Structures are given as C-alpha cells and as structure tokens.
Amino acid sequence: MKNEIRLYGPIGGWGITAEEILDQIPEGAKEITVRIHSPGGSVGEGIAIYHALRDNAAKVTTIVDGYAASSASFVMLAGDERKVHRNSIVFVHNPWTTAEGNASELRKIADGLDVHAQAILDIYKTHTGMDEGELRDMMDETAFFRGVDAVENGFATGVIDDAEAEAQVAAMLKFESMAAQSKEIEGMSKQKTRKEIEQELESVQSDLGAEIEAKAGEIEALRAEHEEALKAKADEAEAIKAELDEVKGLVAGFEAKIAEVEAAHAELAEQHDTLKAEAEAQGAELAKAQAALKNPAVADAVLEDAQEAAKVQIDAAADDAELQAAQAAIENEPKDELEAYERMEAGAERIKFWNENKRKILALIEKRAEGEK
C-alpha cells in the first residue's frame, strides 16, 4: 500500500507520538493507510494523532491489524475508511489513572477524568452514530469488540476477508506479546472508573475517620494518665502566684517606707533651712547691736534702760515678801531677758522675743561684757 504508516505500540510517553505520525506522511500525499496494533496509552497524545489525521487532506484508511485498545480505539476512528480483520479486537473504556492525595485533590482528579471521558465519548458518538447514553454505559462497563462486532457497533466500516492475514492477526492477539510491548496491557483489566475512584475515596475517608478516632482515644488516655500531674502543676503554679502576691505586698510596704523616709528627709531639710535663716538673722542683729554700742547716743540709751531696770529692782526689794518671791522666781526663772533669750529654742517665738526686748538684751550684753573685763 502507498504511504503506509504503522502505529504498532503504546501511544505517548515512551511510545508513538503525534509528531512521529506526521513525520511519516509524505507532503502532498493523496492517500494514507495507518495500520494499528496498540494497547493504547495517553489520552492527550491519542487525541492529537486523531486530529492530525482528520485534518490531513489525504484520504485516510485505518486498519486494525491486532488491537485498537483504549486510546487507539478513537485513533482508528480518524479513518475515512476503518477496516478490521475478523480476529481484530477493539477495546473501549473510561479513562483511568493512579493518584494519591487528600480528599480535595482526589475529587479534582476524578473531575478531570470526567472531562477526558466526555472528549472520548464525543469522538465515539461522531463516528459510530450510537446514542450517548448507550456509549456511556459501554465505557462504564468496558467493552471488547471482535471484527464483525466493531462493524455492527459503528467503530469499523468493513471487515477484511483474508485467511492468511487473519492467521497473522490471531497470532498478534496473544496477551503475552502485548505485555512485552507495553506494561499498560497488564493494567487493562484494572482500569478505574469514576465510581471506583469515589468508592476508594470513601474508603480513604473512612480509614482516616477511624484513624482520627483512634488518635483521639490515645490522646484521651494520655490526658487521663497525666491528669494528676497536671493538677499538681496547677497547684504549684497557684502557690507560686501566692508567693508573688506576697512579694508584691512587701515591695509595696518598702515603697511606702521609702516615701516616709523621703518625706522626713524633706522636712528635716526644711527645718535646717529655717534654723540657718534664723541664725543668720540673729548674727546680723548681733553685729548691728555691737556696732550700735560704739555710738555714745546709743550707749546713753542703753544706760538709761539699765538705770530704769535698777530702779525697778530697788523698788521691788522694799517688799521682803515680794523680794523672797522674786528671788524664788529668779532661781527658777531666767534672771533677765538675756538669759531668757538664751534659754529659748530657735524659732519664731525666739525671734518675736528678740524684737520685743532687744534694747534690754543689748544692754545686758554690754553689762556682761563690762563685767568680764
């Protein structure tokens, strides 16, 4: 046959690709014959081969020499004529895959399989003329068609009647030979439908639920086992809290004492400043008095005051009873204003006393000074 292309082996992956098929088609070819013996393979690569053949201007004839299984079953439908031998086998089913992941990821994978299944179903429906529901049931159940059955179901347009070719095809249909070409043939009986994936998903969820319950039981057992220890730790923590509260109380007491000491210190500092001011004032007055005594006029005034005081003392001496009382009082009371002034403690009262009696006090100071000479 002219322009004969062989699709013998798996489709996609390490097998036959759409590019390899296109490379075998001569430019300007009027007729193409594609001989198929394939266990199938990648859905995407199969669809690419299907469209590459359908879009070619040449008349395309597909011949199933042995197997047109899985994705090879819709590649064969690209032919304008689709021929099978009596012992050829066409095998249709839903796309399947192997996967792992969580529940959400597995649901996405199942949805993706549904999209692939619909794409395949559309090709089947276009060329076979079968009802979509009937085709879907066929794919769900997985269907094998021998040559005549493939024609009756619309997958093939005719059967090749050649005894020698039939014998050759029968030899090629041994499963051992197909397994040698691709490991996929071994998994054809293990294809997974959406329903099977959902069942597996339910099983996984059930197993996870059981595992979670088991873990929850273990956690509860551990909690019960260590409950006493946890209580002891809680009591210990409570005791520590009580100790901290006590320490806080002590700190508050210390802070109060410190405040008292600081207040007392401030008061003492104030008293010191007051006493210092009084001493400075008295020193200034004393210096002023000493300077005044050097003035004759001031001295005369002081002398007059002294004479007046002497007269008072003479008059008081006339009365013995009063004198005795005065003497007794003198023994307990200051002898004069100077002694009274000297006995008084520093303060406002002493300053007031000085202001009221300073002339007498100055005179007594002068008198005392004369006596000491």
mmCIF file of C-alpha atoms in Angstrom, residues 75-344:
data_model
loop_
_atom_site.group_PDB
_atom_site.id
_atom_site.type_symbol
_atom_site.label_atom_id
_atom_site.label_comp_id
_atom_site.label_asym_id
_atom_site.label_seq_id
_atom_site.Cartn_x
_atom_site.Cartn_y
_atom_site.Cartn_z
ATOM 1 C CA VAL A 75 -7.361 6.961 16.798
ATOM 2 C CA MET A 76 -8.805 4.296 14.433
ATOM 3 C CA LEU A 77 -11.923 6.469 14.084
ATOM 4 C CA ALA A 78 -9.842 9.114 12.244
ATOM 5 C CA GLY A 79 -10.033 6.982 9.093
ATOM 6 C CA ASP A 80 -12.412 7.797 6.299
ATOM 7 C CA GLU A 81 -12.450 4.024 5.939
ATOM 8 C CA ARG A 82 -11.964 1.911 9.029
ATOM 9 C CA LYS A 83 -11.192 -1.721 8.407
ATOM 10 C CA VAL A 84 -10.768 -4.635 10.814
ATOM 11 C CA HIS A 85 -9.847 -8.261 10.441
ATOM 12 C CA ARG A 86 -12.249 -10.869 11.755
ATOM 13 C CA ASN A 87 -9.978 -11.505 14.749
ATOM 14 C CA SER A 88 -9.050 -7.865 15.404
ATOM 15 C CA ILE A 89 -10.220 -6.509 18.752
ATOM 16 C CA VAL A 90 -11.425 -3.036 19.594
ATOM 17 C CA PHE A 91 -11.438 -2.235 23.314
ATOM 18 C CA VAL A 92 -13.259 0.807 24.793
ATOM 19 C CA HIS A 93 -13.434 2.006 28.395
ATOM 20 C CA ASN A 94 -13.402 5.100 30.578
ATOM 21 C CA PRO A 95 -10.041 6.836 31.065
ATOM 22 C CA TRP A 96 -8.287 5.914 34.291
ATOM 23 C CA THR A 97 -5.236 6.869 36.273
ATOM 24 C CA THR A 98 -3.441 6.210 39.528
ATOM 25 C CA ALA A 99 -3.320 9.002 42.085
ATOM 26 C CA GLU A 100 -2.658 9.921 45.666
ATOM 27 C CA GLY A 101 -3.508 12.957 47.752
ATOM 28 C CA ASN A 102 -6.134 14.318 50.109
ATOM 29 C CA ALA A 103 -9.883 14.217 49.533
ATOM 30 C CA SER A 104 -9.993 17.565 47.702
ATOM 31 C CA GLU A 105 -7.147 16.613 45.372
ATOM 32 C CA LEU A 106 -8.701 13.230 44.552
ATOM 33 C CA ARG A 107 -12.036 14.904 43.718
ATOM 34 C CA LYS A 108 -10.232 17.231 41.286
ATOM 35 C CA ILE A 109 -8.559 14.238 39.645
ATOM 36 C CA ALA A 110 -11.931 12.486 39.295
ATOM 37 C CA ASP A 111 -13.422 15.638 37.713
ATOM 38 C CA GLY A 112 -10.509 15.726 35.272
ATOM 39 C CA LEU A 113 -11.173 12.101 34.307
ATOM 40 C CA ASP A 114 -14.788 13.040 33.564
ATOM 41 C CA VAL A 115 -13.589 15.740 31.139
ATOM 42 C CA HIS A 116 -11.339 13.242 29.335
ATOM 43 C CA ALA A 117 -14.181 10.712 29.185
ATOM 44 C CA GLN A 118 -16.504 13.272 27.595
ATOM 45 C CA ALA A 119 -13.899 14.125 24.935
ATOM 46 C CA ILE A 120 -13.571 10.428 24.016
ATOM 47 C CA LEU A 121 -17.344 9.925 24.065
ATOM 48 C CA ASP A 122 -17.793 12.836 21.611
ATOM 49 C CA ILE A 123 -15.423 11.149 19.134
ATOM 50 C CA TYR A 124 -17.210 7.800 19.525
ATOM 51 C CA LYS A 125 -20.602 9.420 19.034
ATOM 52 C CA THR A 126 -19.482 11.365 15.920
ATOM 53 C CA HIS A 127 -18.330 8.256 14.044
ATOM 54 C CA THR A 128 -20.472 5.395 15.382
ATOM 55 C CA GLY A 129 -23.854 7.119 15.402
ATOM 56 C CA MET A 130 -24.621 5.401 18.719
ATOM 57 C CA ASP A 131 -26.711 7.056 21.447
ATOM 58 C CA GLU A 132 -24.641 8.942 24.032
ATOM 59 C CA GLY A 133 -26.254 7.121 26.952
ATOM 60 C CA GLU A 134 -25.547 3.764 25.322
ATOM 61 C CA LEU A 135 -21.932 4.746 24.690
ATOM 62 C CA ARG A 136 -21.505 5.946 28.274
ATOM 63 C CA ASP A 137 -22.817 2.633 29.628
ATOM 64 C CA MET A 138 -20.457 0.785 27.281
ATOM 65 C CA MET A 139 -17.473 2.811 28.547
ATOM 66 C CA ASP A 140 -18.504 2.364 32.204
ATOM 67 C CA GLU A 141 -18.718 -1.408 31.772
ATOM 68 C CA THR A 142 -15.647 -1.725 29.456
ATOM 69 C CA ALA A 143 -16.406 -3.344 26.090
ATOM 70 C CA PHE A 144 -14.435 -5.628 23.741
ATOM 71 C CA PHE A 145 -15.490 -5.955 20.080
ATOM 72 C CA ARG A 146 -14.175 -8.507 17.586
ATOM 73 C CA GLY A 147 -14.047 -7.572 13.916
ATOM 74 C CA VAL A 148 -17.719 -8.116 12.989
ATOM 75 C CA ASP A 149 -18.954 -6.611 16.294
ATOM 76 C CA ALA A 150 -16.857 -3.496 15.700
ATOM 77 C CA VAL A 151 -18.597 -3.043 12.344
ATOM 78 C CA GLU A 152 -22.041 -3.645 13.822
ATOM 79 C CA ASN A 153 -21.408 -1.002 16.544
ATOM 80 C CA GLY A 154 -20.139 1.560 14.065
ATOM 81 C CA PHE A 155 -16.463 1.547 15.059
ATOM 82 C CA ALA A 156 -15.382 -0.077 11.751
ATOM 83 C CA THR A 157 -16.728 0.335 8.271
ATOM 84 C CA GLY A 158 -15.720 -3.082 6.940
ATOM 85 C CA VAL A 159 -14.086 -6.469 7.605
ATOM 86 C CA ILE A 160 -11.044 -7.640 5.637
ATOM 87 C CA ASP A 161 -11.645 -11.182 4.350
ATOM 88 C CA ASP A 162 -8.114 -12.644 4.009
ATOM 89 C CA ALA A 163 -7.396 -16.029 5.576
ATOM 90 C CA GLU A 164 -3.621 -15.529 5.686
ATOM 91 C CA ALA A 165 -3.967 -12.075 7.201
ATOM 92 C CA GLU A 166 -6.477 -13.412 9.726
ATOM 93 C CA ALA A 167 -3.973 -16.003 10.872
ATOM 94 C CA GLN A 168 -1.301 -13.347 11.298
ATOM 95 C CA VAL A 169 -3.666 -11.139 13.277
ATOM 96 C CA ALA A 170 -4.688 -14.037 15.518
ATOM 97 C CA ALA A 171 -1.040 -14.614 16.368
ATOM 98 C CA MET A 172 -0.596 -10.953 17.280
ATOM 99 C CA LEU A 173 -3.571 -11.015 19.681
ATOM 100 C CA LYS A 174 -1.737 -13.028 22.305
ATOM 101 C CA PHE A 175 -1.671 -11.053 25.565
ATOM 102 C CA GLU A 176 1.897 -12.079 26.245
ATOM 103 C CA SER A 177 3.052 -10.316 23.074
ATOM 104 C CA MET A 178 1.133 -7.170 24.001
ATOM 105 C CA ALA A 179 2.565 -7.201 27.535
ATOM 106 C CA ALA A 180 6.045 -7.273 26.069
ATOM 107 C CA GLN A 181 5.282 -4.128 24.059
ATOM 108 C CA SER A 182 3.794 -2.192 26.974
ATOM 109 C CA LYS A 183 3.052 -2.713 30.614
ATOM 110 C CA GLU A 184 -0.221 -0.953 30.035
ATOM 111 C CA ILE A 185 -1.774 -4.125 28.660
ATOM 112 C CA GLU A 186 -1.334 -5.672 32.087
ATOM 113 C CA GLY A 187 -3.432 -2.955 33.597
ATOM 114 C CA MET A 188 -6.306 -3.008 31.134
ATOM 115 C CA SER A 189 -8.365 -5.189 33.431
ATOM 116 C CA LYS A 190 -7.600 -2.814 36.273
ATOM 117 C CA GLN A 191 -8.893 0.416 34.813
ATOM 118 C CA LYS A 192 -10.669 2.621 37.340
ATOM 119 C CA THR A 193 -13.965 4.367 36.683
ATOM 120 C CA ARG A 194 -15.142 7.483 38.477
ATOM 121 C CA LYS A 195 -17.394 5.301 40.615
ATOM 122 C CA GLU A 196 -14.418 3.158 41.640
ATOM 123 C CA ILE A 197 -12.373 6.240 42.474
ATOM 124 C CA GLU A 198 -15.247 7.636 44.559
ATOM 125 C CA GLN A 199 -15.503 4.288 46.366
ATOM 126 C CA GLU A 200 -11.786 4.381 47.046
ATOM 127 C CA LEU A 201 -12.172 7.973 48.255
ATOM 128 C CA GLU A 202 -14.957 6.924 50.631
ATOM 129 C CA SER A 203 -12.744 4.103 51.877
ATOM 130 C CA VAL A 204 -9.865 6.532 52.445
ATOM 131 C CA GLN A 205 -12.172 8.925 54.299
ATOM 132 C CA SER A 206 -13.483 6.065 56.411
ATOM 133 C CA ASP A 207 -9.945 4.930 57.214
ATOM 134 C CA LEU A 208 -8.967 8.487 58.090
ATOM 135 C CA GLY A 209 -12.020 8.815 60.332
ATOM 136 C CA ALA A 210 -11.120 5.600 62.134
ATOM 137 C CA GLU A 211 -7.532 6.734 62.492
ATOM 138 C CA ILE A 212 -8.645 10.094 63.869
ATOM 139 C CA GLU A 213 -10.924 8.373 66.387
ATOM 140 C CA ALA A 214 -8.062 6.097 67.424
ATOM 141 C CA LYS A 215 -5.760 9.077 67.882
ATOM 142 C CA ALA A 216 -8.454 10.865 69.865
ATOM 143 C CA GLY A 217 -8.704 7.810 72.123
ATOM 144 C CA GLU A 218 -4.955 7.806 72.620
ATOM 145 C CA ILE A 219 -4.998 11.496 73.475
ATOM 146 C CA GLU A 220 -7.816 10.978 75.969
ATOM 147 C CA ALA A 221 -5.903 8.100 77.565
ATOM 148 C CA LEU A 222 -2.810 10.271 77.876
ATOM 149 C CA ARG A 223 -4.878 13.094 79.343
ATOM 150 C CA ALA A 224 -6.372 10.769 81.947
ATOM 151 C CA GLU A 225 -2.953 9.276 82.689
ATOM 152 C CA HIS A 226 -1.379 12.641 83.317
ATOM 153 C CA GLU A 227 -4.351 14.383 84.916
ATOM 154 C CA GLU A 228 -2.888 14.107 88.440
ATOM 155 C CA ALA A 229 0.439 15.505 87.266
ATOM 156 C CA LEU A 230 -1.361 18.378 85.554
ATOM 157 C CA LYS A 231 -3.274 19.101 88.767
ATOM 158 C CA ALA A 232 -0.027 19.098 90.760
ATOM 159 C CA LYS A 233 1.461 21.553 88.284
ATOM 160 C CA ALA A 234 -1.622 23.734 88.593
ATOM 161 C CA ASP A 235 -1.341 23.706 92.410
ATOM 162 C CA GLU A 236 2.344 24.541 92.138
ATOM 163 C CA ALA A 237 1.536 27.406 89.834
ATOM 164 C CA GLU A 238 -1.105 28.653 92.274
ATOM 165 C CA ALA A 239 1.423 28.521 95.144
ATOM 166 C CA ILE A 240 3.932 30.468 93.087
ATOM 167 C CA LYS A 241 1.248 33.039 92.322
ATOM 168 C CA ALA A 242 0.513 33.392 96.040
ATOM 169 C CA GLU A 243 4.217 33.886 96.746
ATOM 170 C CA LEU A 244 4.406 36.509 94.027
ATOM 171 C CA ASP A 245 1.415 38.315 95.533
ATOM 172 C CA GLU A 246 3.158 38.285 98.946
ATOM 173 C CA VAL A 247 6.331 39.653 97.418
ATOM 174 C CA LYS A 248 4.301 42.365 95.704
ATOM 175 C CA GLY A 249 2.835 43.280 99.127
ATOM 176 C CA LEU A 250 6.309 43.503 100.661
ATOM 177 C CA VAL A 251 7.512 45.646 97.809
ATOM 178 C CA ALA A 252 4.529 47.958 98.280
ATOM 179 C CA GLY A 253 5.385 48.216 102.022
ATOM 180 C CA PHE A 254 9.009 49.012 101.241
ATOM 181 C CA GLU A 255 7.918 51.656 98.760
ATOM 182 C CA ALA A 256 5.684 53.229 101.433
ATOM 183 C CA LYS A 257 8.565 53.260 103.938
ATOM 184 C CA ILE A 258 10.844 54.820 101.356
ATOM 185 C CA ALA A 259 8.213 57.501 100.755
ATOM 186 C CA GLU A 260 8.028 58.194 104.516
ATOM 187 C CA VAL A 261 11.804 58.469 104.773
ATOM 188 C CA GLU A 262 11.924 60.801 101.802
ATOM 189 C CA ALA A 263 9.168 62.971 103.363
ATOM 190 C CA ALA A 264 11.032 63.076 106.729
ATOM 191 C CA HIS A 265 14.237 63.974 104.927
ATOM 192 C CA ALA A 266 12.452 66.793 103.118
ATOM 193 C CA GLU A 267 11.007 68.047 106.430
ATOM 194 C CA LEU A 268 14.429 67.974 108.120
ATOM 195 C CA ALA A 269 15.927 69.813 105.174
ATOM 196 C CA GLU A 270 13.223 72.464 105.530
ATOM 197 C CA GLN A 271 13.868 72.799 109.283
ATOM 198 C CA HIS A 272 17.591 73.064 108.622
ATOM 199 C CA ASP A 273 16.976 75.857 106.152
ATOM 200 C CA THR A 274 14.737 77.655 108.701
ATOM 201 C CA LEU A 275 17.288 77.363 111.519
ATOM 202 C CA LYS A 276 20.025 78.532 109.207
ATOM 203 C CA ALA A 277 17.967 81.581 108.258
ATOM 204 C CA GLU A 278 17.260 82.355 111.966
ATOM 205 C CA ALA A 279 20.932 82.047 112.848
ATOM 206 C CA GLU A 280 21.908 84.340 110.014
ATOM 207 C CA ALA A 281 19.255 86.890 111.065
ATOM 208 C CA GLN A 282 20.357 86.786 114.709
ATOM 209 C CA GLY A 283 24.005 87.108 113.707
ATOM 210 C CA ALA A 284 23.129 90.163 111.647
ATOM 211 C CA GLU A 285 21.197 91.691 114.591
ATOM 212 C CA LEU A 286 24.052 90.975 116.981
ATOM 213 C CA ALA A 287 26.572 92.558 114.646
ATOM 214 C CA LYS A 288 24.292 95.566 114.324
ATOM 215 C CA ALA A 289 23.947 95.789 118.123
ATOM 216 C CA GLN A 290 27.687 95.618 118.670
ATOM 217 C CA ALA A 291 28.190 98.373 116.142
ATOM 218 C CA ALA A 292 25.494 100.482 117.830
ATOM 219 C CA LEU A 293 27.131 100.234 121.280
ATOM 220 C CA LYS A 294 30.119 102.047 119.944
ATOM 221 C CA ASN A 295 27.838 105.070 119.333
ATOM 222 C CA PRO A 296 27.580 107.374 122.525
ATOM 223 C CA ALA A 297 23.942 108.134 121.906
ATOM 224 C CA VAL A 298 23.094 104.513 121.769
ATOM 225 C CA ALA A 299 25.214 103.835 124.846
ATOM 226 C CA ASP A 300 23.325 106.525 126.804
ATOM 227 C CA ALA A 301 20.050 104.962 125.831
ATOM 228 C CA VAL A 302 21.265 101.613 126.975
ATOM 229 C CA LEU A 303 22.461 103.163 130.266
ATOM 230 C CA GLU A 304 19.085 104.789 130.845
ATOM 231 C CA ASP A 305 17.442 101.472 130.312
ATOM 232 C CA ALA A 306 19.820 99.887 132.777
ATOM 233 C CA GLN A 307 19.115 102.620 135.390
ATOM 234 C CA GLU A 308 15.443 102.171 134.925
ATOM 235 C CA ALA A 309 15.839 98.455 135.448
ATOM 236 C CA ALA A 310 17.923 99.087 138.613
ATOM 237 C CA LYS A 311 15.237 101.379 139.994
ATOM 238 C CA VAL A 312 12.649 98.726 139.429
ATOM 239 C CA GLN A 313 14.823 96.244 141.284
ATOM 240 C CA ILE A 314 15.300 98.673 144.239
ATOM 241 C CA ASP A 315 11.570 99.275 144.490
ATOM 242 C CA ALA A 316 10.956 95.544 144.417
ATOM 243 C CA ALA A 317 13.485 94.957 147.206
ATOM 244 C CA ALA A 318 11.418 97.145 149.578
ATOM 245 C CA ASP A 319 8.876 94.490 149.941
ATOM 246 C CA ASP A 320 10.557 91.484 151.625
ATOM 247 C CA ALA A 321 7.815 89.084 150.758
ATOM 248 C CA GLU A 322 7.867 90.168 147.182
ATOM 249 C CA LEU A 323 11.654 90.065 147.193
ATOM 250 C CA GLN A 324 11.663 86.498 148.545
ATOM 251 C CA ALA A 325 9.096 85.543 145.999
ATOM 252 C CA ALA A 326 11.139 87.332 143.334
ATOM 253 C CA GLN A 327 14.281 85.548 144.499
ATOM 254 C CA ALA A 328 12.467 82.197 144.385
ATOM 255 C CA ALA A 329 11.201 83.072 140.954
ATOM 256 C CA ILE A 330 14.665 84.199 139.934
ATOM 257 C CA GLU A 331 16.072 80.804 140.959
ATOM 258 C CA ASN A 332 13.625 79.062 138.633
ATOM 259 C CA GLU A 333 13.136 81.705 136.000
ATOM 260 C CA PRO A 334 15.721 83.469 133.860
ATOM 261 C CA LYS A 335 17.469 86.263 135.653
ATOM 262 C CA ASP A 336 16.929 88.690 132.870
ATOM 263 C CA GLU A 337 15.828 88.996 129.270
ATOM 264 C CA LEU A 338 19.264 87.970 128.054
ATOM 265 C CA GLU A 339 19.165 84.701 129.971
ATOM 266 C CA ALA A 340 15.560 84.120 128.871
ATOM 267 C CA TYR A 341 16.562 84.772 125.307
ATOM 268 C CA GLU A 342 19.498 82.389 125.603
ATOM 269 C CA ARG A 343 17.278 79.652 127.073
ATOM 270 C CA MET A 344 14.725 79.881 124.283
#
